[in-house]
Coordinates of C-alpha atoms and ligand atoms in Angstrom, one line a residue:
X1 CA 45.0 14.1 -17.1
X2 CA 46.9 17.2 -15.5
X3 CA 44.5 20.0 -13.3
X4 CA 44.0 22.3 -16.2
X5 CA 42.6 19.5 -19.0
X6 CA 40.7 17.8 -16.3
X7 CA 39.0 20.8 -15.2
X8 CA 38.6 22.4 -18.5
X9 CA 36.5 19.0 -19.3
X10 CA 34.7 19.7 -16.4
X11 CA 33.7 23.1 -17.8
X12 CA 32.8 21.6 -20.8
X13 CA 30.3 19.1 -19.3
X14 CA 29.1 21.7 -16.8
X15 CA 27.9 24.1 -19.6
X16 CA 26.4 21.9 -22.1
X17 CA 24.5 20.6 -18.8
X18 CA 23.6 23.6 -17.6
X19 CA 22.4 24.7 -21.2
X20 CA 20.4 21.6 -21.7
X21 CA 19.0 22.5 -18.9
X22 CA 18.2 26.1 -20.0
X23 CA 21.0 28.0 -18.6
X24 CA 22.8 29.7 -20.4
X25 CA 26.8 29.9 -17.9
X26 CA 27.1 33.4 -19.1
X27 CA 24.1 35.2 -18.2
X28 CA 24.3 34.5 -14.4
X29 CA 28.1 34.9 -14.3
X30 CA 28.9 37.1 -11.6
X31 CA 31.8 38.0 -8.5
X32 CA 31.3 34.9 -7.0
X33 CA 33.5 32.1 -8.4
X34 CA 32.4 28.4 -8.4
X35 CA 35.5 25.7 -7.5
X36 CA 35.2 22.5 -8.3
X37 CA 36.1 20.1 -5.7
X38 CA 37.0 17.6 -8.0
X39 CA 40.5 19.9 -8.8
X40 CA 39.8 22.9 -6.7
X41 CA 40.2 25.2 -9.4
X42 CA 37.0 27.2 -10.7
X43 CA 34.5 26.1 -12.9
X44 CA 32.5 29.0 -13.4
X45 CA 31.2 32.3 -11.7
X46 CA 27.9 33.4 -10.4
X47 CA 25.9 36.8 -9.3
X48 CA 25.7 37.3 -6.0
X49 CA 22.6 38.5 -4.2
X50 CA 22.6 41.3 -1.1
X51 CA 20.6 41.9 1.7
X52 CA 18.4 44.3 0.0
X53 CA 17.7 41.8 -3.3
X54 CA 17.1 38.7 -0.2
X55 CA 14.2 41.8 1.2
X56 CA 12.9 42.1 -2.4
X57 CA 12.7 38.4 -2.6
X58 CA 10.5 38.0 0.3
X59 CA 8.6 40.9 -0.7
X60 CA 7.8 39.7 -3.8
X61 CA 7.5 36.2 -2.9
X62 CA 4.3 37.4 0.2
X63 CA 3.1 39.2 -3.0
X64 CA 2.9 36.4 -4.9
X65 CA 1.3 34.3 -1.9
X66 CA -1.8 36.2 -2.2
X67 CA -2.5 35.0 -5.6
X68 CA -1.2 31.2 -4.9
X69 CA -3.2 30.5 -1.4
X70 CA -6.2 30.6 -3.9
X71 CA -5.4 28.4 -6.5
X72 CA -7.1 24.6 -5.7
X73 CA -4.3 22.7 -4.0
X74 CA -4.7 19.8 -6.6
X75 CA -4.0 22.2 -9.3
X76 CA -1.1 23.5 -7.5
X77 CA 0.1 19.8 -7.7
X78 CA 0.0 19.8 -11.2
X79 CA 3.4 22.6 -11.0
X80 CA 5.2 19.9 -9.0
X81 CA 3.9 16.7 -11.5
X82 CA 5.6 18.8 -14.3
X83 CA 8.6 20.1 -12.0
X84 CA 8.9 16.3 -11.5
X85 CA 8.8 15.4 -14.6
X86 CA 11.6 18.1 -15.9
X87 CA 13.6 16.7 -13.1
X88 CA 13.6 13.1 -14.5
X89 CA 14.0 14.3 -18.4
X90 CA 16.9 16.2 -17.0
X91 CA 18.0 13.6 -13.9
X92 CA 21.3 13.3 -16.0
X93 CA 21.9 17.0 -16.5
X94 CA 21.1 18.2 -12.9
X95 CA 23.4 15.4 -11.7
X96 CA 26.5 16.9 -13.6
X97 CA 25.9 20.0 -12.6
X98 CA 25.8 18.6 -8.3
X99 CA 28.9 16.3 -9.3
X100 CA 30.9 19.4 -10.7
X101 CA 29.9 21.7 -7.6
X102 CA 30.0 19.3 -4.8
X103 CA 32.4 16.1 -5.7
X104 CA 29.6 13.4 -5.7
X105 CA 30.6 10.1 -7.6
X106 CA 28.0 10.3 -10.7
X107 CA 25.4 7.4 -9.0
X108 CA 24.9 9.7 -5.6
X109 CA 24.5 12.4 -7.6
X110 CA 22.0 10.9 -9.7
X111 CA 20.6 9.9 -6.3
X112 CA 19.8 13.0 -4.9
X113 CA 18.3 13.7 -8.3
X114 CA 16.0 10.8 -7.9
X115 CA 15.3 11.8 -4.4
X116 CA 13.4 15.5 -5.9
X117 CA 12.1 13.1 -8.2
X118 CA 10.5 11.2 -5.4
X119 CA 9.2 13.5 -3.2
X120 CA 7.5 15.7 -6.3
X121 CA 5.2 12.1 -6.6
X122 CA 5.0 12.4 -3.0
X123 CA 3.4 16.0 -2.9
X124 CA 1.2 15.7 -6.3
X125 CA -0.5 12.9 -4.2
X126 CA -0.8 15.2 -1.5
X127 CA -1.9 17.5 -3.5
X128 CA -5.5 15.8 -3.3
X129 CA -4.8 14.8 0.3
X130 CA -4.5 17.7 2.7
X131 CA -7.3 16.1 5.0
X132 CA -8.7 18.0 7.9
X133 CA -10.9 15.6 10.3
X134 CA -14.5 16.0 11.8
X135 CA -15.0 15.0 15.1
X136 CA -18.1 14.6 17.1
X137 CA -19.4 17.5 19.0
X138 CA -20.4 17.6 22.4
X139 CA -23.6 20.1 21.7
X140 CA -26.5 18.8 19.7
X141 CA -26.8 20.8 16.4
X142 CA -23.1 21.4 15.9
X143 CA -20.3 20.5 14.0
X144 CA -16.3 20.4 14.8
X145 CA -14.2 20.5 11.8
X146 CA -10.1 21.5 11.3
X147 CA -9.3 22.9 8.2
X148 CA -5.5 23.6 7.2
X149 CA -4.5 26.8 5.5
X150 CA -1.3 27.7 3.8
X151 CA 1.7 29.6 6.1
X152 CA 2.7 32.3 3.3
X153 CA 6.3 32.1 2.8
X154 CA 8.5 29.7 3.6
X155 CA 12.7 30.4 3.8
X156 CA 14.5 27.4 2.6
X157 CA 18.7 27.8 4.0
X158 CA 19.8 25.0 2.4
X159 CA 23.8 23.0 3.2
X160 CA 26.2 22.1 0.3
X161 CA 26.5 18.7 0.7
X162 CA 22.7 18.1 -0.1
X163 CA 22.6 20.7 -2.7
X164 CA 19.4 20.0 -4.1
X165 CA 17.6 17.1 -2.7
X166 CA 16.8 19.0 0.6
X167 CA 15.6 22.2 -0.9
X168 CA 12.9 19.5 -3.3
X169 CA 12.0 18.1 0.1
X170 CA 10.5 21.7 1.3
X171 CA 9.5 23.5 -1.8
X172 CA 7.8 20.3 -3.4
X173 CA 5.4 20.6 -0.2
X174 CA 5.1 24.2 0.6
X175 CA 3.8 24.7 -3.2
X176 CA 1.5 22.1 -2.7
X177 CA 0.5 23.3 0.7
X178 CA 0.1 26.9 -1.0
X179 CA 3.2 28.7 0.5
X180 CA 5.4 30.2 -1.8
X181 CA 9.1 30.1 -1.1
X182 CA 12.5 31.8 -1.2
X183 CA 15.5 29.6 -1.3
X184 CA 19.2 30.5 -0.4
X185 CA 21.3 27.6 -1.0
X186 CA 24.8 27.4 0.3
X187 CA 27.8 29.4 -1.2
X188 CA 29.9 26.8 -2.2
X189 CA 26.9 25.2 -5.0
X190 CA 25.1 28.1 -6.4
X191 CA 24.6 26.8 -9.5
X192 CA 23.3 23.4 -8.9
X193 CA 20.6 26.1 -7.4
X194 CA 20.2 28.1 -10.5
X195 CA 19.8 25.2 -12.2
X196 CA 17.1 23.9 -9.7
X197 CA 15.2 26.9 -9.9
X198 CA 15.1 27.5 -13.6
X199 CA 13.8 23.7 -14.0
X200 CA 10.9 25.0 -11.5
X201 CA 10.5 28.5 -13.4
X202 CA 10.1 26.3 -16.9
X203 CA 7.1 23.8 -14.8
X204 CA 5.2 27.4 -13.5
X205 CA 5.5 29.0 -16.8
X206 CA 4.0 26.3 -18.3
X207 CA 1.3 25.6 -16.3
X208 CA 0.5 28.5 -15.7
X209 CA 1.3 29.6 -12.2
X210 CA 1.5 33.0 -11.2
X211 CA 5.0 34.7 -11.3
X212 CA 6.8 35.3 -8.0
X213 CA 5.8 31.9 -6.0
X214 CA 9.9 30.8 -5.7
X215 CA 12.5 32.6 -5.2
X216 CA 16.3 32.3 -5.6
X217 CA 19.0 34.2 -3.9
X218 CA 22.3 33.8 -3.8
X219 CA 22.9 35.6 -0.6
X220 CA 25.8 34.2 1.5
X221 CA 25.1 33.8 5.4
X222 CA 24.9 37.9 6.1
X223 CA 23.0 38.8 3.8
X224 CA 20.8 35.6 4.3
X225 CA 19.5 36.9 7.1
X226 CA 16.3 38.8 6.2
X227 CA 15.4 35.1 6.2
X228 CA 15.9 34.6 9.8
X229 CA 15.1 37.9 11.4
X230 CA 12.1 39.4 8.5
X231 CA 8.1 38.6 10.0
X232 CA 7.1 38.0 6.7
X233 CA 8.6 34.2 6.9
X234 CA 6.0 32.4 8.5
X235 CA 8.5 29.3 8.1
X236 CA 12.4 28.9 8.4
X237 CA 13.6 25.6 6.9
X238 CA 17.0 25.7 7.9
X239 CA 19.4 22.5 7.0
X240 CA 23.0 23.0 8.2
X241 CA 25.4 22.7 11.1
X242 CA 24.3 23.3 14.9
X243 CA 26.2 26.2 14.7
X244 CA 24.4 27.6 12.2
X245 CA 21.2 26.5 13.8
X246 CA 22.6 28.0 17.0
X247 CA 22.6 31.8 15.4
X248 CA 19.3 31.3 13.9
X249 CA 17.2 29.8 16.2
X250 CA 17.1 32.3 18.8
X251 CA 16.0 35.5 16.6
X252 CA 13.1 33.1 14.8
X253 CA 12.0 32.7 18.1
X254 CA 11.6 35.9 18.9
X255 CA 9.4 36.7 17.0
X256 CA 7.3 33.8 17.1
X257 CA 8.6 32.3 13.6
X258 CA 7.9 28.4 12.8
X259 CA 11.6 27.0 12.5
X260 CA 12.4 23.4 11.2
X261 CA 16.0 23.0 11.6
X262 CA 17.8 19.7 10.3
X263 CA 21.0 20.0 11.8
X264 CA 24.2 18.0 12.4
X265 CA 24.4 14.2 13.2
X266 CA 27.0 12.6 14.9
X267 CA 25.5 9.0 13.7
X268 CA 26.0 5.1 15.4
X269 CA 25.7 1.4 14.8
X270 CA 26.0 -1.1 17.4
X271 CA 26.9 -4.2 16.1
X272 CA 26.3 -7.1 18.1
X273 CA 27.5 -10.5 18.2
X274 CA 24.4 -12.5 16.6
X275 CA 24.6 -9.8 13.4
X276 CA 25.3 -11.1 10.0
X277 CA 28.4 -9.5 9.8
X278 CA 28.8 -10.1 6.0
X279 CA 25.7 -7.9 6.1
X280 CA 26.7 -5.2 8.7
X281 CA 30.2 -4.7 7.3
X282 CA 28.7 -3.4 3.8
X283 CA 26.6 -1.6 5.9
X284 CA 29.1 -0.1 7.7
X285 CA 31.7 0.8 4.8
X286 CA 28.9 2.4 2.9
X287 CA 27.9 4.7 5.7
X288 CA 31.4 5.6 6.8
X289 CA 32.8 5.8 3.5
X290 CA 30.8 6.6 0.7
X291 CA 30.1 10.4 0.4
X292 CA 33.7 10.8 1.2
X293 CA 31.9 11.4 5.4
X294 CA 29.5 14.3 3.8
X295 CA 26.7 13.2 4.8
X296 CA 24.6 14.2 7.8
X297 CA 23.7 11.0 8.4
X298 CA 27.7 9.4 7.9
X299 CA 28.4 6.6 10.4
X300 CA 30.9 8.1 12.9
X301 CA 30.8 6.2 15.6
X302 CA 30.9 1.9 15.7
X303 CA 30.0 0.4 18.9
X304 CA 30.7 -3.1 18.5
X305 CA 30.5 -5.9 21.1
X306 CA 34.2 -6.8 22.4
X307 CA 33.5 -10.0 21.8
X308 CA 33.7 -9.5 17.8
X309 CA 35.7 -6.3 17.8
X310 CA 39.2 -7.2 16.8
X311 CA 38.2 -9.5 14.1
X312 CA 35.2 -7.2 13.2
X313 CA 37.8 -4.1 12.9
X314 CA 40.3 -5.7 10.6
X315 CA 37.5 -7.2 8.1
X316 CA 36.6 -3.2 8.0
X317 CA 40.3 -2.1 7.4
X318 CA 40.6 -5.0 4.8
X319 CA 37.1 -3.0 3.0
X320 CA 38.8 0.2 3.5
X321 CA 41.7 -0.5 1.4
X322 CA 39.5 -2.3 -1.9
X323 CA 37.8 1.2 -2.0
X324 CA 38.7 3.3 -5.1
X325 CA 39.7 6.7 -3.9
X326 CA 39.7 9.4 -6.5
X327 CA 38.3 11.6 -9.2
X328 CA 34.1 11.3 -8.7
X329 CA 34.1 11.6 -12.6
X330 CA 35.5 7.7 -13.4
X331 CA 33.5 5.0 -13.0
X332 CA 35.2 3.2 -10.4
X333 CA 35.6 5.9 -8.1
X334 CA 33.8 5.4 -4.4
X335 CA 34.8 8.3 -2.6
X336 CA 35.0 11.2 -4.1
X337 CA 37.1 14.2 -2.9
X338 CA 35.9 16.7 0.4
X339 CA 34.4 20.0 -0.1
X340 CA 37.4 21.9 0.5
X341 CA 40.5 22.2 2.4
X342 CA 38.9 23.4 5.6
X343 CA 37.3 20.0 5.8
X344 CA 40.1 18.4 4.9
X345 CA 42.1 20.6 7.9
X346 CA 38.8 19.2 10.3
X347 CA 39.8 15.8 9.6
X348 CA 43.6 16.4 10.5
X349 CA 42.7 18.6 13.7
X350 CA 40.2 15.3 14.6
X351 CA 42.3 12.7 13.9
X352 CA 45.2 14.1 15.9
X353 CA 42.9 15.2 19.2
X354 CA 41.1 11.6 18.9
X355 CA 44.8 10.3 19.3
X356 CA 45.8 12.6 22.2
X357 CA 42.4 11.2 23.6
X358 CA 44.1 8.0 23.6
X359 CA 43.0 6.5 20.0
X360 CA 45.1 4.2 17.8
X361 CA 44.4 5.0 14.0
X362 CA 43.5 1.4 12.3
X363 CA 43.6 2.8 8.9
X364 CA 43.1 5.7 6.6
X365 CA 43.5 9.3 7.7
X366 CA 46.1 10.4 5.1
X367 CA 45.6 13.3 1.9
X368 CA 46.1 11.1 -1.3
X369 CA 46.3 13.0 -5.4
X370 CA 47.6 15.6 -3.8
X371 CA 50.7 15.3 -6.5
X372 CA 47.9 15.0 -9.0
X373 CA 45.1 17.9 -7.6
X374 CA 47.1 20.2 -6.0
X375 CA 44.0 21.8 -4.7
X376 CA 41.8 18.9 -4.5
X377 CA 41.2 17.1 -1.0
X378 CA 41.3 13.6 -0.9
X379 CA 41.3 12.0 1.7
X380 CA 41.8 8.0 2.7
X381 CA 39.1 7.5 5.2
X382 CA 39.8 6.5 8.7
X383 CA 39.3 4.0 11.4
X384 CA 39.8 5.3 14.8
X385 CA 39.8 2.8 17.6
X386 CA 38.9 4.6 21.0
X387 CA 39.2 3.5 24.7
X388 CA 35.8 5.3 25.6
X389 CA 33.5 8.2 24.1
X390 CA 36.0 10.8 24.6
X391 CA 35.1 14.6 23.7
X392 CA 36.0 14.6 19.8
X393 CA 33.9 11.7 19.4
X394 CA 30.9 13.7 21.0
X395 CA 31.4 16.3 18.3
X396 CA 30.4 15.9 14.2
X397 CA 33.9 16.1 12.0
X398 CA 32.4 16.4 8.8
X399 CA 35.1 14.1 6.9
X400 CA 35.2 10.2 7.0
X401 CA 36.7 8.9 9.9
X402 CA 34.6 5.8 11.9
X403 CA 35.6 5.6 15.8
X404 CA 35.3 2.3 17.0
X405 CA 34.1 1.5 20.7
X406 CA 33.4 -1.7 22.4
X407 CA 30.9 -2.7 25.2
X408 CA 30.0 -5.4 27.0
X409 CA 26.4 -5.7 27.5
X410 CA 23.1 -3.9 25.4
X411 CA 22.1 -1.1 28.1
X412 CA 25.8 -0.3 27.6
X413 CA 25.9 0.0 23.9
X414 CA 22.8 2.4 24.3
X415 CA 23.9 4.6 26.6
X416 CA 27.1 5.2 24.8
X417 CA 25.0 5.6 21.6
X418 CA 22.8 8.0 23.5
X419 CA 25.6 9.2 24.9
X420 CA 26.5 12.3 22.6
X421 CA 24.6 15.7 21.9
X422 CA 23.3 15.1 18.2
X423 CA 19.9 12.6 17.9
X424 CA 19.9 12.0 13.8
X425 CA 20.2 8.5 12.8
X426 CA 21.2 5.3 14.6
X427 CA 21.2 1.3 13.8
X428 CA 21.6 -1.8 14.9
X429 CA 23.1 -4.9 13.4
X430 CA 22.1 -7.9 15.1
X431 CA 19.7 -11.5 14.3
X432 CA 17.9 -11.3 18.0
X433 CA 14.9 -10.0 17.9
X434 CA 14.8 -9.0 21.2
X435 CA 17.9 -7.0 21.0
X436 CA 16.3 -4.9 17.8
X437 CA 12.9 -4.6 20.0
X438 CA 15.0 -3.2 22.7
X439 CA 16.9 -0.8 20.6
X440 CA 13.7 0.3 18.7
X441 CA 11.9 0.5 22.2
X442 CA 11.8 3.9 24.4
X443 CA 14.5 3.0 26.4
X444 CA 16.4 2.1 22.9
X445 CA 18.2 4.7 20.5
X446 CA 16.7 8.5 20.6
X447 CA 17.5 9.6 17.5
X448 CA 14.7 10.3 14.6
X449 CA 15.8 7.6 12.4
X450 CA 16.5 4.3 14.4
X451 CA 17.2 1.2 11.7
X452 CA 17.7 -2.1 12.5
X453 CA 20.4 -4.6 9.7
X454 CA 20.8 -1.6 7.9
X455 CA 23.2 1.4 7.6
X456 CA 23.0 4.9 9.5
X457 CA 22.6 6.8 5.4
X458 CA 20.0 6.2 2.7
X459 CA 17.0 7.4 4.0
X460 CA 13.8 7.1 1.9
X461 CA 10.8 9.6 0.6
X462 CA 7.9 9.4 3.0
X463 CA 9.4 8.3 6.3
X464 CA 9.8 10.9 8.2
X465 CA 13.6 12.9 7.9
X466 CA 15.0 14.5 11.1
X467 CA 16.6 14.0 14.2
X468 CA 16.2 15.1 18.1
X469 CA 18.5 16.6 20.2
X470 CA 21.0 19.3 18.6
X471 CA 19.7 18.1 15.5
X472 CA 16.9 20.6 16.1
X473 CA 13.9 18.3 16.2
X474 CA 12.6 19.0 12.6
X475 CA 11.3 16.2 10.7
X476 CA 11.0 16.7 6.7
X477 CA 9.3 14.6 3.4
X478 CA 7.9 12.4 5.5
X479 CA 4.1 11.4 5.0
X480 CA 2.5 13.7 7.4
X481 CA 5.5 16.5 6.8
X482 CA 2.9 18.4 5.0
X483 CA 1.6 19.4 8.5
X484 CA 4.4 21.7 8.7
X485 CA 3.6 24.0 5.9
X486 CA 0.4 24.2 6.7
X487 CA -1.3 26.1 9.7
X488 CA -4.5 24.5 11.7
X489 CA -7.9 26.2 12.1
X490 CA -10.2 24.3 14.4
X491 CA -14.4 25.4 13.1
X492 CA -17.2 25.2 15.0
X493 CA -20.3 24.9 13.5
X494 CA -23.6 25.2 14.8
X495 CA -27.1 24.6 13.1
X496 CA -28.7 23.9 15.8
X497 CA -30.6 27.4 16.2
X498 CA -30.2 27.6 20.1
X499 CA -27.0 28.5 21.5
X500 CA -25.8 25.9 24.1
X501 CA -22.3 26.7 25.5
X502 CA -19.5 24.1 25.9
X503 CA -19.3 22.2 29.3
X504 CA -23.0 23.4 30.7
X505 CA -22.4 26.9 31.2
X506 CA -25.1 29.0 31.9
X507 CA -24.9 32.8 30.7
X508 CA -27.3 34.6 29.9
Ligands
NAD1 P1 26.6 25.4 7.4 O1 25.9 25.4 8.7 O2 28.0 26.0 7.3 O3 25.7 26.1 6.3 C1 24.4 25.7 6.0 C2 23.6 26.8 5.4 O4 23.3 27.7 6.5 C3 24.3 27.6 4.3 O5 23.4 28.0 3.3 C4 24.9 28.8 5.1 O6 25.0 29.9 4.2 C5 23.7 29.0 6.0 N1 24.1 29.8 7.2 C6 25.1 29.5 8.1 N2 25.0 30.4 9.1 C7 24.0 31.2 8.9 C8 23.4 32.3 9.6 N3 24.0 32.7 10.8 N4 22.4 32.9 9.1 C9 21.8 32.5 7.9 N5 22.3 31.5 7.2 C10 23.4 30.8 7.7 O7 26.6 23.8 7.0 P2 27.3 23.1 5.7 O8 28.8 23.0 5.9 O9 26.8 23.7 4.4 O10 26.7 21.7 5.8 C11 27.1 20.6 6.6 C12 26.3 20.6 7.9 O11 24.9 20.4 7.5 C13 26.7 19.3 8.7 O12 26.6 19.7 10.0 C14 25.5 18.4 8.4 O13 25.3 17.4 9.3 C15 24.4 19.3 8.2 N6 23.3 18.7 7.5 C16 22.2 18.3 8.2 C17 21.2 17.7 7.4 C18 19.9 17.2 8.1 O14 19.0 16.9 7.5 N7 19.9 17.0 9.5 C19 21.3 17.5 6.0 C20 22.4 18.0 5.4 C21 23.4 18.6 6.1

């Protein structure tokens, strides 16, 4: 297929998706166009939203909170059973519309469908669950009691290469919790957004839900930032790089916003001589490899012990070069294009400074269908084989490209996993079970997600999702994530008819 017939299928499947979906292409076209990874032409166009329609959207979305704090929390859970519901009638549709804006091969992009999916089951069981204890009080005749209250509105800054999933993860809670919520996705997949919200806007229409409780704009980063800097967000959600968490951070701060940032990774597995290697090598390729390296959570860095390196390395490179690199939209595809050709320019700029660091590329590295997709960025990805954890390991390329380090003992192999600024995910590959204690042990990995025999990716719904460090410390659809949407009051009670004051004090 040349550029032009591929893409002009990809139109085709894009709108009939889109309008399955209830979107019409048309009617939200707009000066923003939408490029297709897949052949880096456009696909579409969108609106575009300014500062002052991002003001309006918090405006009307604290507006809206008034109404939706008072609605019973388990009926606000029947909006997300329905949302999760027109999520999985339309798993297929939504999956099209992420695969045409972001590249995924069709299965991860049904994936991060399933993941909404997941965590709308999640809340709705929440829904009935937003437990405050009692405790005993010290003074006879009185009661201690926390109740939890919703925030009031949440901002949701959402990154492109988890279009959809990530901005579920939040709003699926914060409705719940009784927030409401305004949502600016990232400019590069506005209308897997559009299509998200409108999905949402069918659920609250027909249950019944008060206009104004989510909001979309399509503001890119400038304009975005009423988000950051406006009082009325009681709650930044922020998923993107550490630079991006960087500029935001400090102005939430000041005035005494709630920020949960899920930032950059810069993700390891040790792999150890007792491991199953069968095991830890389809760990490791799938982590490396699949998302084309576009995933927070990518393995980029492979500590392995020197005694099982060489051998280790070239059963990897043997892996690399079965996988199918191509066009997301056939079936055998495995790695799907990058986002654009600044990544693909990352990767270069990496793979050049990790060999003036003194690397030796095992494999991978070059552009491929570049004679096909003349604006499409494909990349083979790389093995890097380093002499230590020089400085362009200790920073997040996102493209695929695995560095490979050895050590010799397990303190060693933690400290250089340890070793860099990013605390997302980690994992160990090994059969002793005092080496995974160890690694899962305080003095082990400090990242949020430490796993032990499996990959660095694939996390699941209700275990916690975050990372420590430059990561930002947020953690997300986890079990208890609801806490975050939610704000404490602490009630004391007293029935007692005299008034005894906490620890014996005498007034009056
Ligand atoms: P990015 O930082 O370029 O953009 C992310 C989002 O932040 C976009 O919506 C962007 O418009 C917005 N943004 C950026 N600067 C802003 C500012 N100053 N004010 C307001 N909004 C701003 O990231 P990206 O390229 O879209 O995504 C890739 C990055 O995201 C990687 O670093 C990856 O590791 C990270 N990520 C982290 C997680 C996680 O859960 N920890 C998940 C997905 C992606």
């Amino acid at each position: 297929m040349t550029t032009q017939v591929e893409t002009q299928s990809i139109v085709a499947e894009l709108e009939a998706a889109l309008a399955r979906i209830g979107v019409n292409a048309a009617s939200v076209a707009g000066p923003n166009p939408v490029l297709t990874p897949v052949t880096g032409e456009q696909i579409a166009t969108t609106y575009v939203s300014n500062k002052a329609d991002v003001q309006a959207a918090i405006t009307a979305a604290d507006e809206a909170f008034r109404t939706w704090r008072e609605v019973p929390a388990p009926v606000r859970g029947a909006l997300i059973k329905r949302w999760g519901e027109l999520l999985t009638e339309h798993k297929e549709d939504l999956a099209i519309v992420v695969a045409a804006e972001v590249g995924k091969i069709h299965s991860e992009a049904l994936g991060e469908v399933q993941e909404m999916i997941d965590i709308c089951d999640l809340a709705v069981g929440q829904s009935r669950q937003l437990f405050g204890k009692t405790m005993p009080s010290e003074r006879p005749g009185h009661r201690l009691a926390e109740t939890w209250h919703p925030l009031g509105v949440v901002g949701v800054i959402s990154a492109f290469n988890f279009p959809v999933a990530v901005y579920a993860w939040n709003t699926a809670l914060a409705l719940v919790a009784g927030d409401t919520v305004v949502w600016k996705p990232a400019e590069s997949c506005r209308l897997s957004a559009v299509a998200t919200n409108a999905l949402l806007a069918k659920a609250a229409a027909e249950v019944g839900a008060p206009a104004g409780i989510h909001q979309l704009v399509l503001a890119d980063r400038h304009d975005g930032e009423p988000l950051v800097s406006d009082p009325r967000v009681a709650l930044l959600s922020a998923t993107g790089s550490v630079r991006m968490g960087r500029e935001i951070a400090p102005t939430v701060a000041a005035r005494f916003g709630r920020i949960l940032l899920e930032l950059g990774g810069n993700n390891a597995a040790i792999v150890t001589p007792s491991a199953d290697l069968d095991l830890a090598l389809r760990g490791v390729v799938f982590a490396a490899a699949g998302t084309a390296g576009q995933r927070c959570t990518t393995l980029r860095r492979l500590i392995v012990h020197e005694s099982i390196a060489d051998a280790f390395v070239d059963r990897i490179v043997k892996a690399y070069g079965t996988l199918t690199i191509g066009n997301p939209r056939e079936e055998a595809t495995l790695v799907g294009p990058l986002i654009n050709k600044n990544s693909f320019e990352a990767q270069q700029a990496a793979i050049a400074k990790a060999v003036a660091e003194g690397g030796t590329v095992a494999c991978g590295g070059n552009r491929v269908l570049s004679d096909k997709f003349e604006n499409g960025y494909y990349v083979e990805p790389a093995v890097v084989r380093m002499p230590s954890q020089t400085s362009v390991v200790e920073d997040e390329t996102f493209a695929p490209i695995l560095y490979v380090m050895t050590y010799k003992t397990l303190d060693e192999a933690i400290a250089i996993q340890n070793g860099v600024p990013q605390g997302l995910s980690s994992a160990i590959f090994t059969n002793d079970q005092m080496e995974a204690e160890i690694f899962l042990s305080a003095r082990g990995s400090d990242c949020g997600i430490a796993n032990v025999n499996i990959g660095t990716s694939g996390a699941e719904i209700g275990g916690a999702f975050g990372g420590e460090k430059e990561t930002g410390g947020g953690r997300e659809s986890g079990a208890d994530s609801w806490k975050a949407y939610m704000r404490q009051a602490t009630n004391t009670i007293n029935y007692s008819g005299q008034l005894p004051l906490a620890q014996g004090v005498k007034f009056l």
